[in-house]
Every structure is written in C-alpha cells, then in structure tokens.
CSV table of C-alpha atoms in Angstrom, one decimal:
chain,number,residue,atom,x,y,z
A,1,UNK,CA,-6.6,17.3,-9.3
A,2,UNK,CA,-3.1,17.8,-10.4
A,3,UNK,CA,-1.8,18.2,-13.5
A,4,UNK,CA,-0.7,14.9,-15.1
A,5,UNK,CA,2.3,12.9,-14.1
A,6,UNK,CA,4.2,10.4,-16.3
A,7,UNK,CA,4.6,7.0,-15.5
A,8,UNK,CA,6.7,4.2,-16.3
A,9,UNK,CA,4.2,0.9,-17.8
A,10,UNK,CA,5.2,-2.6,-19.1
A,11,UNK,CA,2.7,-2.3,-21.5
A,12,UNK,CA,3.1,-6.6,-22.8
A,13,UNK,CA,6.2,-8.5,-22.1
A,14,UNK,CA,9.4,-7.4,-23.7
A,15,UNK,CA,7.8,-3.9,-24.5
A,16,UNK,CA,7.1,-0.8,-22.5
A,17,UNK,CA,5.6,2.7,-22.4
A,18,UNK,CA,5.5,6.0,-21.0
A,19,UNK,CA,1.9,7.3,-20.0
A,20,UNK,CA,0.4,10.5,-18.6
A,21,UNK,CA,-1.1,9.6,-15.3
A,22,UNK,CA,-3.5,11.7,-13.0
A,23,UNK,CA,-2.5,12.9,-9.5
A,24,UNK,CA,-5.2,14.1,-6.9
A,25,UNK,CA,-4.5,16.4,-4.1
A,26,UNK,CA,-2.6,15.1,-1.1
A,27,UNK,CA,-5.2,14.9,1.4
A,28,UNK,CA,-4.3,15.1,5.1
A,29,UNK,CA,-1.5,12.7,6.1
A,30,UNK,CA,-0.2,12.2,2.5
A,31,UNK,CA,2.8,13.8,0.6
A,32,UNK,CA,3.1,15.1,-2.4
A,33,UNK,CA,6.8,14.0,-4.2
A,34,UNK,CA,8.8,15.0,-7.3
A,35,UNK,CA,11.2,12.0,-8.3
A,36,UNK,CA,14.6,12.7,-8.7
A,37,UNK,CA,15.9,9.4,-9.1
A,38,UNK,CA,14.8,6.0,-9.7
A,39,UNK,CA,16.5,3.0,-9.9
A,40,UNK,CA,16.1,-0.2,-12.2
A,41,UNK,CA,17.5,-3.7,-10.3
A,42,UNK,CA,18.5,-5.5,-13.4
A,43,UNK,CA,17.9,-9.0,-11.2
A,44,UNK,CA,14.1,-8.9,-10.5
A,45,UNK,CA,13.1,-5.6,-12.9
A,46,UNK,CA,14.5,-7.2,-16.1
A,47,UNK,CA,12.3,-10.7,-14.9
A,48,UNK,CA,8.8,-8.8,-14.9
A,49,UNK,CA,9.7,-7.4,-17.8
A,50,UNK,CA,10.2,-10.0,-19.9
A,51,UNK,CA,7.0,-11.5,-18.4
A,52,UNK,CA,9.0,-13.8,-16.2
A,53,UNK,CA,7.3,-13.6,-12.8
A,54,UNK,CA,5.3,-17.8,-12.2
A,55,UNK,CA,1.9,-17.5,-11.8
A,56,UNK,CA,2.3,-19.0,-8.2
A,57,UNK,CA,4.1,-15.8,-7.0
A,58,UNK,CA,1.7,-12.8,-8.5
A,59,UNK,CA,0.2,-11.8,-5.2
A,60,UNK,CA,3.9,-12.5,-3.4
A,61,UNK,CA,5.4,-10.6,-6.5
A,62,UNK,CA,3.4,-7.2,-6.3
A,63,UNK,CA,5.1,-3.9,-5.4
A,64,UNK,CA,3.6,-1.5,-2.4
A,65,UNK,CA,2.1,0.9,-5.3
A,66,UNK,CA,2.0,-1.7,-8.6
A,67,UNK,CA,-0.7,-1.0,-11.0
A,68,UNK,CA,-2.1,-3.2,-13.1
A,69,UNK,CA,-1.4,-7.2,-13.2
A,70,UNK,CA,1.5,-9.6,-14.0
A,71,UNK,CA,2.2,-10.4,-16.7
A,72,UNK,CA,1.1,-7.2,-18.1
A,73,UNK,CA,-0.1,-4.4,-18.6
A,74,UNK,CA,1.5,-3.6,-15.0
A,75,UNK,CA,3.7,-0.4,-13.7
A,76,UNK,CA,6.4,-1.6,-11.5
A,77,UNK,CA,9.6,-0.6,-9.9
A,78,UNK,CA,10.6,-0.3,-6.3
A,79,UNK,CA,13.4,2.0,-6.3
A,80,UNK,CA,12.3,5.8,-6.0
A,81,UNK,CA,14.2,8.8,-4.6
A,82,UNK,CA,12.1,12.3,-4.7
A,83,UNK,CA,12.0,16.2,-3.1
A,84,UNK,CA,8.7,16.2,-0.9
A,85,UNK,CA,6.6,19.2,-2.7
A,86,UNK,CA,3.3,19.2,-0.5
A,87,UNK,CA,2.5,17.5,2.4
A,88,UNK,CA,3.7,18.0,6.7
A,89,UNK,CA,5.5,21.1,6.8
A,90,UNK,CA,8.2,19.7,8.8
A,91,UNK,CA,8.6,17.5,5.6
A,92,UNK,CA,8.5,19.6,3.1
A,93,UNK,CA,11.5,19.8,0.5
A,94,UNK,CA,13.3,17.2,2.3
A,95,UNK,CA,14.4,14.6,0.3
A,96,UNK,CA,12.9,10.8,0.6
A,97,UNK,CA,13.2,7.4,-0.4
A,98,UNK,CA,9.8,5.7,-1.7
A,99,UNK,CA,9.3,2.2,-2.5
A,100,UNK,CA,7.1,3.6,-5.7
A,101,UNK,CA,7.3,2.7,-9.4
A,102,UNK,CA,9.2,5.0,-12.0
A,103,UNK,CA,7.0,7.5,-11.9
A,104,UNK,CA,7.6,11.7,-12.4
A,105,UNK,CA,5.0,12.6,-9.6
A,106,UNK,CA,3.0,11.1,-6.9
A,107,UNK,CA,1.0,11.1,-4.3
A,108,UNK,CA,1.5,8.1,-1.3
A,109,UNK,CA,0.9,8.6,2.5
A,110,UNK,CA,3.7,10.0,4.8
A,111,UNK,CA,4.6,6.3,6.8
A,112,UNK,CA,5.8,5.6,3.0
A,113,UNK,CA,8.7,7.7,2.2
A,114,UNK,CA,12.0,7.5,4.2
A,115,UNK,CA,14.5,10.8,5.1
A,116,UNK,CA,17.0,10.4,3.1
A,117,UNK,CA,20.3,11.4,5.4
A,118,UNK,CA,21.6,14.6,5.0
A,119,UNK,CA,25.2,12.8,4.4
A,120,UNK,CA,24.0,10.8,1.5
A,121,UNK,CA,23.6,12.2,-1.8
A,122,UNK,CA,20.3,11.3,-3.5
A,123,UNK,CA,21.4,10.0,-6.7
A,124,UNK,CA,23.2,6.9,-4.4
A,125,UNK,CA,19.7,6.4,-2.3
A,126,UNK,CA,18.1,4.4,-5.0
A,127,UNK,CA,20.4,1.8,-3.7
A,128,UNK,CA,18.8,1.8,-0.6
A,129,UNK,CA,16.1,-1.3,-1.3
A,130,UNK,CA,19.2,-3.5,-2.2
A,131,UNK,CA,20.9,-2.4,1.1
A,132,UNK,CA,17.9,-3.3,2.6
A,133,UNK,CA,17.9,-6.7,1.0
A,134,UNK,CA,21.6,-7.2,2.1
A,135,UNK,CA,20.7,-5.8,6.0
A,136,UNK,CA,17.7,-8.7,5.8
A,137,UNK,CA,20.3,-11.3,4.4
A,138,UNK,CA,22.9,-10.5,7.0
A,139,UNK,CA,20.2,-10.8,10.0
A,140,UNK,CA,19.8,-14.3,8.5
A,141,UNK,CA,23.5,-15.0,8.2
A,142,UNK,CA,24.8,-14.1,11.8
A,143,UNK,CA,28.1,-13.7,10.3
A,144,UNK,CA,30.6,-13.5,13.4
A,145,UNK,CA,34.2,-12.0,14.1
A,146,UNK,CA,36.4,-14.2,11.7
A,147,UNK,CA,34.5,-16.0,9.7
A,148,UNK,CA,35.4,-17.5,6.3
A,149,UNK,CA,33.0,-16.1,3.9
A,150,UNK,CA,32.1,-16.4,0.6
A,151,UNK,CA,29.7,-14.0,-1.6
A,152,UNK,CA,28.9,-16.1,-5.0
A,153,UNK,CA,27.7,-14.4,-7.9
A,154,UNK,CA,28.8,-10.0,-8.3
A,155,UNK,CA,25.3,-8.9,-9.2
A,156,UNK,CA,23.5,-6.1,-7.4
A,157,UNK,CA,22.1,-7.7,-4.6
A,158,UNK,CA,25.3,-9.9,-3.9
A,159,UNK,CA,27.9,-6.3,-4.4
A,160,UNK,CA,25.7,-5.2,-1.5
A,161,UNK,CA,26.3,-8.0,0.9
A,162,UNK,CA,29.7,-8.1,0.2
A,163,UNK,CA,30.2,-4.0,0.7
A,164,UNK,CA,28.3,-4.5,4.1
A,165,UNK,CA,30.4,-8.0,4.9
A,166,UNK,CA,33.6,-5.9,4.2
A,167,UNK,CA,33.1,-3.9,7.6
A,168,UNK,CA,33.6,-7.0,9.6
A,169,UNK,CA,36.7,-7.6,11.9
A,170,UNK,CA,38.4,-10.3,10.8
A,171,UNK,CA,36.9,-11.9,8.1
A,172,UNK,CA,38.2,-14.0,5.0
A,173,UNK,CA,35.7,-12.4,2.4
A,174,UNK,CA,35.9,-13.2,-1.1
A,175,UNK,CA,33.2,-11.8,-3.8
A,176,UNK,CA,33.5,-14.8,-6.2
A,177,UNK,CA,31.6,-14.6,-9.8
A,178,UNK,CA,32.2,-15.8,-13.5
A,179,UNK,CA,32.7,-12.4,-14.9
A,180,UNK,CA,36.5,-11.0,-14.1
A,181,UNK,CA,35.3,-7.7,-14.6
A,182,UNK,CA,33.8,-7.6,-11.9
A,183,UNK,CA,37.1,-7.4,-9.7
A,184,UNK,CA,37.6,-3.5,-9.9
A,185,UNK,CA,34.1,-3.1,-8.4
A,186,UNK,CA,35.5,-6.1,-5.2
A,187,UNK,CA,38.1,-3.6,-4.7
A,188,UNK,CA,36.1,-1.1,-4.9
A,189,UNK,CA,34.2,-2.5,-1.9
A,190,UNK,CA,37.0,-3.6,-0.1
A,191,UNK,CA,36.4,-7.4,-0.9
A,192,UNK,CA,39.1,-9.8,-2.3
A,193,UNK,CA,37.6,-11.6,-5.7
A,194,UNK,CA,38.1,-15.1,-7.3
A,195,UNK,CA,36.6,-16.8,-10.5
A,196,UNK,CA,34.5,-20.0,-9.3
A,197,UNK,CA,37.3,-22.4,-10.2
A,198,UNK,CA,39.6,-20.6,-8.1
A,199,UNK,CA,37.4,-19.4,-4.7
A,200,UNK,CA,39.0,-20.5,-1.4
A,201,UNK,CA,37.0,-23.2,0.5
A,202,UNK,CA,36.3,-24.1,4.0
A,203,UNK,CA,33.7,-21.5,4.2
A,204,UNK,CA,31.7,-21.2,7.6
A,205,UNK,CA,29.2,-19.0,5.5
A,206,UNK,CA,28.4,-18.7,1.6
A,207,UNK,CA,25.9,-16.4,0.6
A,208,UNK,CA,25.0,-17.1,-2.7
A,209,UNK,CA,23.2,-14.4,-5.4
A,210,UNK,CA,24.2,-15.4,-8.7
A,211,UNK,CA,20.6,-16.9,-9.8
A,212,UNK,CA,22.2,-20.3,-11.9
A,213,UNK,CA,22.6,-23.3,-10.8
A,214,UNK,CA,25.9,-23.5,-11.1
A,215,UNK,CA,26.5,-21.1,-8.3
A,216,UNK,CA,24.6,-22.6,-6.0
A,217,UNK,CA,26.3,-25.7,-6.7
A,218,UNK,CA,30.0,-24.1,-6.2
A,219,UNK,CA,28.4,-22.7,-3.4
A,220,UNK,CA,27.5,-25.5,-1.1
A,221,UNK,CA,31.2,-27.2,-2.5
A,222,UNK,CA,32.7,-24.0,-0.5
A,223,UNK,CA,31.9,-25.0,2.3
A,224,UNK,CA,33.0,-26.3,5.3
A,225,UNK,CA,31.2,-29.3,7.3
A,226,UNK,CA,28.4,-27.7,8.7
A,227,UNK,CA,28.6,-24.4,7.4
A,228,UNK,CA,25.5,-22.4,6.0
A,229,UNK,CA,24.6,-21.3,2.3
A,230,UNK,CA,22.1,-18.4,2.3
A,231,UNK,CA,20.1,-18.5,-0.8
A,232,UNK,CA,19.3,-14.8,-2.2
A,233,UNK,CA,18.6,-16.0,-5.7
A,234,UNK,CA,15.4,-15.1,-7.0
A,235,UNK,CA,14.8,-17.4,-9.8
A,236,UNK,CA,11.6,-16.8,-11.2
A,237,UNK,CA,9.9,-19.4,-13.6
A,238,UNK,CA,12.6,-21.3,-13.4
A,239,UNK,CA,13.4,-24.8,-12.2
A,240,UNK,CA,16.4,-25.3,-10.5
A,241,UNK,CA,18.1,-28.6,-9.6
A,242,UNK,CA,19.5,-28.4,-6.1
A,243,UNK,CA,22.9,-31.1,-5.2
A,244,UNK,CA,21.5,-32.6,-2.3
A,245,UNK,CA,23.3,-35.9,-2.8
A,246,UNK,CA,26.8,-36.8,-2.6
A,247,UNK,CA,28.5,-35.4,0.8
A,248,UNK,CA,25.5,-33.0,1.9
A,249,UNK,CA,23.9,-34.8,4.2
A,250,UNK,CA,27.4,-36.6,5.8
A,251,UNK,CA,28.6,-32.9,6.1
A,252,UNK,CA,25.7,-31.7,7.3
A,253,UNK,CA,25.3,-28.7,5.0
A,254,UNK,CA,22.5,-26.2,5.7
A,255,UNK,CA,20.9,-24.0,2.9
A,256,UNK,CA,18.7,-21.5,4.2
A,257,UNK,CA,16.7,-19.0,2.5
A,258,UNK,CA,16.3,-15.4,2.2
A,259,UNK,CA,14.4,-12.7,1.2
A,260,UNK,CA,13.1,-9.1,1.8
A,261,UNK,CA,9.5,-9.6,1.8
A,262,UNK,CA,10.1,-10.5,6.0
A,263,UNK,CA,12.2,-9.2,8.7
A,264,UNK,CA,14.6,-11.3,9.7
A,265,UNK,CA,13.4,-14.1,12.7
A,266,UNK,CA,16.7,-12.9,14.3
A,267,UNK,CA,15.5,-9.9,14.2
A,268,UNK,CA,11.9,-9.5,15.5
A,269,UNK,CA,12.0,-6.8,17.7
A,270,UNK,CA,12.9,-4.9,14.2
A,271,UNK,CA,10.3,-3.3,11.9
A,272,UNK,CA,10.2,-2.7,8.4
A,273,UNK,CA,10.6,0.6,8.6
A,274,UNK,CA,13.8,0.2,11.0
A,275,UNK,CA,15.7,-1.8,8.5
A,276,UNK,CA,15.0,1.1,5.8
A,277,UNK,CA,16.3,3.2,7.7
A,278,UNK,CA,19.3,1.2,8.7
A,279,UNK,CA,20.0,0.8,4.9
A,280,UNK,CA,19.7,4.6,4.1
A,281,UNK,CA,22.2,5.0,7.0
A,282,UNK,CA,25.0,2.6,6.0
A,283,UNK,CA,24.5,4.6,2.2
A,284,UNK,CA,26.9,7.0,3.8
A,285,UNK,CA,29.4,5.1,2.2
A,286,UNK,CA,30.7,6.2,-1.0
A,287,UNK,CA,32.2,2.7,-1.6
A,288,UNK,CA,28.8,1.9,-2.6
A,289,UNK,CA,28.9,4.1,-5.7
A,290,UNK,CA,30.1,0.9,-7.2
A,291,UNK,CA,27.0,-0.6,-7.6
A,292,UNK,CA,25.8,1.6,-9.9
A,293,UNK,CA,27.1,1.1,-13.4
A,294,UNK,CA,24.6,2.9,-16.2
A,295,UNK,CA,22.3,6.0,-16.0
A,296,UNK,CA,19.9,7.3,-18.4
A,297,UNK,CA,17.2,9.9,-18.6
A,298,UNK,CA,13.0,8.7,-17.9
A,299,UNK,CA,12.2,8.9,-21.1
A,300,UNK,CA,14.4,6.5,-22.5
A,301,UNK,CA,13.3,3.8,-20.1
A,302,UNK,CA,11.0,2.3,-23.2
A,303,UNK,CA,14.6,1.6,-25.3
A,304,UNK,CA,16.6,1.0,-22.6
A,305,UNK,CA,14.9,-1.4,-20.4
A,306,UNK,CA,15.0,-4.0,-23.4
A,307,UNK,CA,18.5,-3.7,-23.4
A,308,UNK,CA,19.3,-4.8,-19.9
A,309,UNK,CA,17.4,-7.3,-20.1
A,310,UNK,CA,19.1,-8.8,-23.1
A,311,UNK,CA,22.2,-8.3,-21.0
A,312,UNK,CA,23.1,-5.4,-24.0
A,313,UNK,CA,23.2,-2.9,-21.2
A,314,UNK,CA,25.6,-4.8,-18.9
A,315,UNK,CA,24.4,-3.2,-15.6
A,316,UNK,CA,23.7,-3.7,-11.5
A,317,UNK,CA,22.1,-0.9,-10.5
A,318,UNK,CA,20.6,1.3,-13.7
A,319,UNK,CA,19.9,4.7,-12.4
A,320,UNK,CA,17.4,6.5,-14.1
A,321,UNK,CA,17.5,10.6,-14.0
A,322,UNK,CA,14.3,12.8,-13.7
A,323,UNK,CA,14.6,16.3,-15.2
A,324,UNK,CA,13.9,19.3,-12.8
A,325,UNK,CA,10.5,20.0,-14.4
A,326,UNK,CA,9.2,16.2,-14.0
C-alpha cells in the first residue's frame, strides 16, 4: 500500500471535508498520478454540493471515479490535471488529464488519463472537460460559414463555446448574458457581447447555457424562422417552463439538446477518447485563460466551495492548486 492520499468529500449538503484516503500499488496497466491541478465547474460542482442533483438522475449524475452516493456523503469532481509517478515507462512524468475527483494522489488505469500537449501549460488543462463539453455541443450545432449566432448566458460552459465559435469564418457571434462584466472576458475570446435586451436577432443558431428560464426564453425570441436553440443548461431539480406557444410552432423553431455524457450522433465515427483529445488540443489557446477567474490552494476547498456556491466567490472555472509534496 501507499502512503495515504487526501481527498476532497461532500461530507452532507452544503458542507465538506478533507480525508486521508488509502492508495494501493499500481498493478500492471495502471498509473500512478500526483495532481497538480484540479478544477471546480461552478455550474454542476456547486449543484452536488448543495445536494441539488433529482433523484431521477443519480446513476446518470455519477462521475468515472465518484465515491460514495448522492446526496451525500459522496467525493466528486471531474476536473483533474496530474504528473504520472508510476506506471508505463513511456508514461512516466508526463503530464495528464484525468477525469478524477479532487484528490492529492491516485491510482486509475492508463485508458484514463490523457497527454496533456506539450504546448499547453497544465494549470489551463483543467479546462479541458468544458472544452470537451463545447466540442460535443458544437458537433450538435453544425454551425456553418456565416452563420448568425448567438451564445446566451457567459458561464463556463457557454465562454467555451463561444471561444471555439470565435474561430469560424464569417460568423455574427455574440456572447449575450445579464452580467456586463462579463464583456472583458467576450473580448477576451474574440466574441462581440450584448445584455439580453439588447442581443441582435435573426439567429440561425442560439446556443443557450445560462441555466434560467429567462434565457432560454430570450433564446428561442433570437431566432430566426427555423433556426435551432441548443440547450446546454443543466438544471438540476429544477422545473423549468419552456415558451412553446405563441410563434414557435408557425416559425418552426427547433430546440435540441445537448450534453457530454454521449458523442455527438454527427459524430459517430468519434470516440470518447477522440474528443478529449480534440479539447486538450484546441487548449493551445491562451485566449482560454479567460475562463478561469479564482484559484485557491486543496486545503481550502472545505471554506471555499460554500462560497461559490452562494455566488460569494463569483467564479467560472475555480482552479484549485496542489502543493509539490501532495
């Protein structure tokens, strides 16, 4: 055995804990990896924490190395860049990307980590499940040469889409949220920005990730007749009314959803482990920096993670730092 690791636990809703954790040995075909980074998504992470994941979703909910059961006691996270310390040779001390909880130490089998790029710096890799989700969204989209696009709502997972949108020829791209602030980090990404009362319409394509029903609402208004919303809200337990009436079925409107549990349709011939890698690739921009907006050291996680989630700690991505003794 190892000695101990530390681990990240939502010990009861609204309240969390650092405990010592046991590691075996790597056997044969696993690695052994000392985190470097995490990275807290402030959409879905700050929902299990407060105990906010529906009983429907549990099993749908869980992450690849989860412990424990919602509501709680549970470890969670999804957002994990290490230095491989045992395993393949031809892996060792190369840095990776894990979908693994926040955790100091731990043992997982090679097919999960992911090279990080030489030309992306570790401490911007935690990004890489977000990238991920926007790759997955964009699959869905189709956007084409030219299109009038929309991005409603400036949180993590809408940022990315719009940084990755940004790269298109031609496009009319606006990022479009309630919060002016957030129009340094649109220029930052090379995207125009616009409160919701003042967004350009005629949209072929909105793709909404603001998580209230008002945005999904401003979102189908954008619109032009026949164009497409994609849905990346993840809502939780919460019920959401959905403007169906009116002109959405004369304009004929489609709202389509999207999510990262699946590939794509569009893209079948495409594996999981393809559109990691795609992400970690496209994280060779340093545009993306934006996204991050807080860091803090492991051990705080127990203080701080209350405080995102009471919107205290105004954040998108909240990189966590692991000391060089984790």
């Amino acid at each position: 055995m190892k000695p101990p690791a530390r681990a990240f636990w939502l010990s009861s809703p609204g309240e969390g804990e650092i405990r010592e954790v046991s590691l075996p040995a790597p056997s044969e075909g696993e690695v052994l990896v000392r985190a470097l980074y995490s990275g807290v998504s402030r959409g879905t992470e700050t929902l299990v924490f407060r105990g906010g994941v529906p009983e429907s979703q549990h099993a749908a909910m869980r992450a690849p190395f989860q412990e424990g059961d919602f509501p709680a006691p549970v470890k969670y996270g999804y957002l994990s860049v290490g230095v491989v310390e045992e395993g393949p040779a031809d892996l060792v001390g190369d840095t990776v990307f894990c979908l693994y909880p926040h955790q100091t130490r731990y043992v997982v089998p090679v097919s999960a980590v992911t090279r990080v790029p030489a030309n992306v710096p570790a401490e911007r890799a935690v990004l890489a499940g977000t990238v991920e989700t926007a790759v997955n969204a964009l699959w869905d989209a189709a956007p084409l040469v030219g299109d009038r696009i929309a991005v409603v709502g400036g949180g993590m997972v809408g940022c990315s889409v719009a940084a990755l949108l940004a790269r298109f020829p031609g496009v009319r791209l606006q990022l479009v949220d309630a919060d002016p602030a957030r129009a340094k980090t649109a220029e930052a990404l090379g995207a125009d920005f616009a409160l919701p009362r003042d967004a350009l319409g005629d949209c072929d394509l909105v793709v909404h990730a603001s998580a209230t029903e008002q945005g999904l609402a401003r979102s189908l208004e954008l619109l032009r007749a026949e164009g497409t919303v994609v849905e990346l809200s993840w809502y939780g337990d919460r019920q959401v009314s959905v403007p169906l009436g009116e002109a959405f079925h004369s304009r004929r409107l489609t709202l389509r959803s999207s999510q990262v549990g699946t590939v794509s349709p569009r893209r079948a011939s495409r594996s999981y482990a393809d559109r990691l890698a795609l992400a970690l690739e496209l994280l060779a921009d340093p545009a993306l920096d934006a996204l991050v907006t807080g860091e803090c050291e492991f051990e705080e996680l127990p203080e701080v993670l209350p405080r995102l989630t009471s919107g205290e700690i105004p954040a998108m991505c909240h990189r966590v730092r692991y000391g060089t003794s984790a």
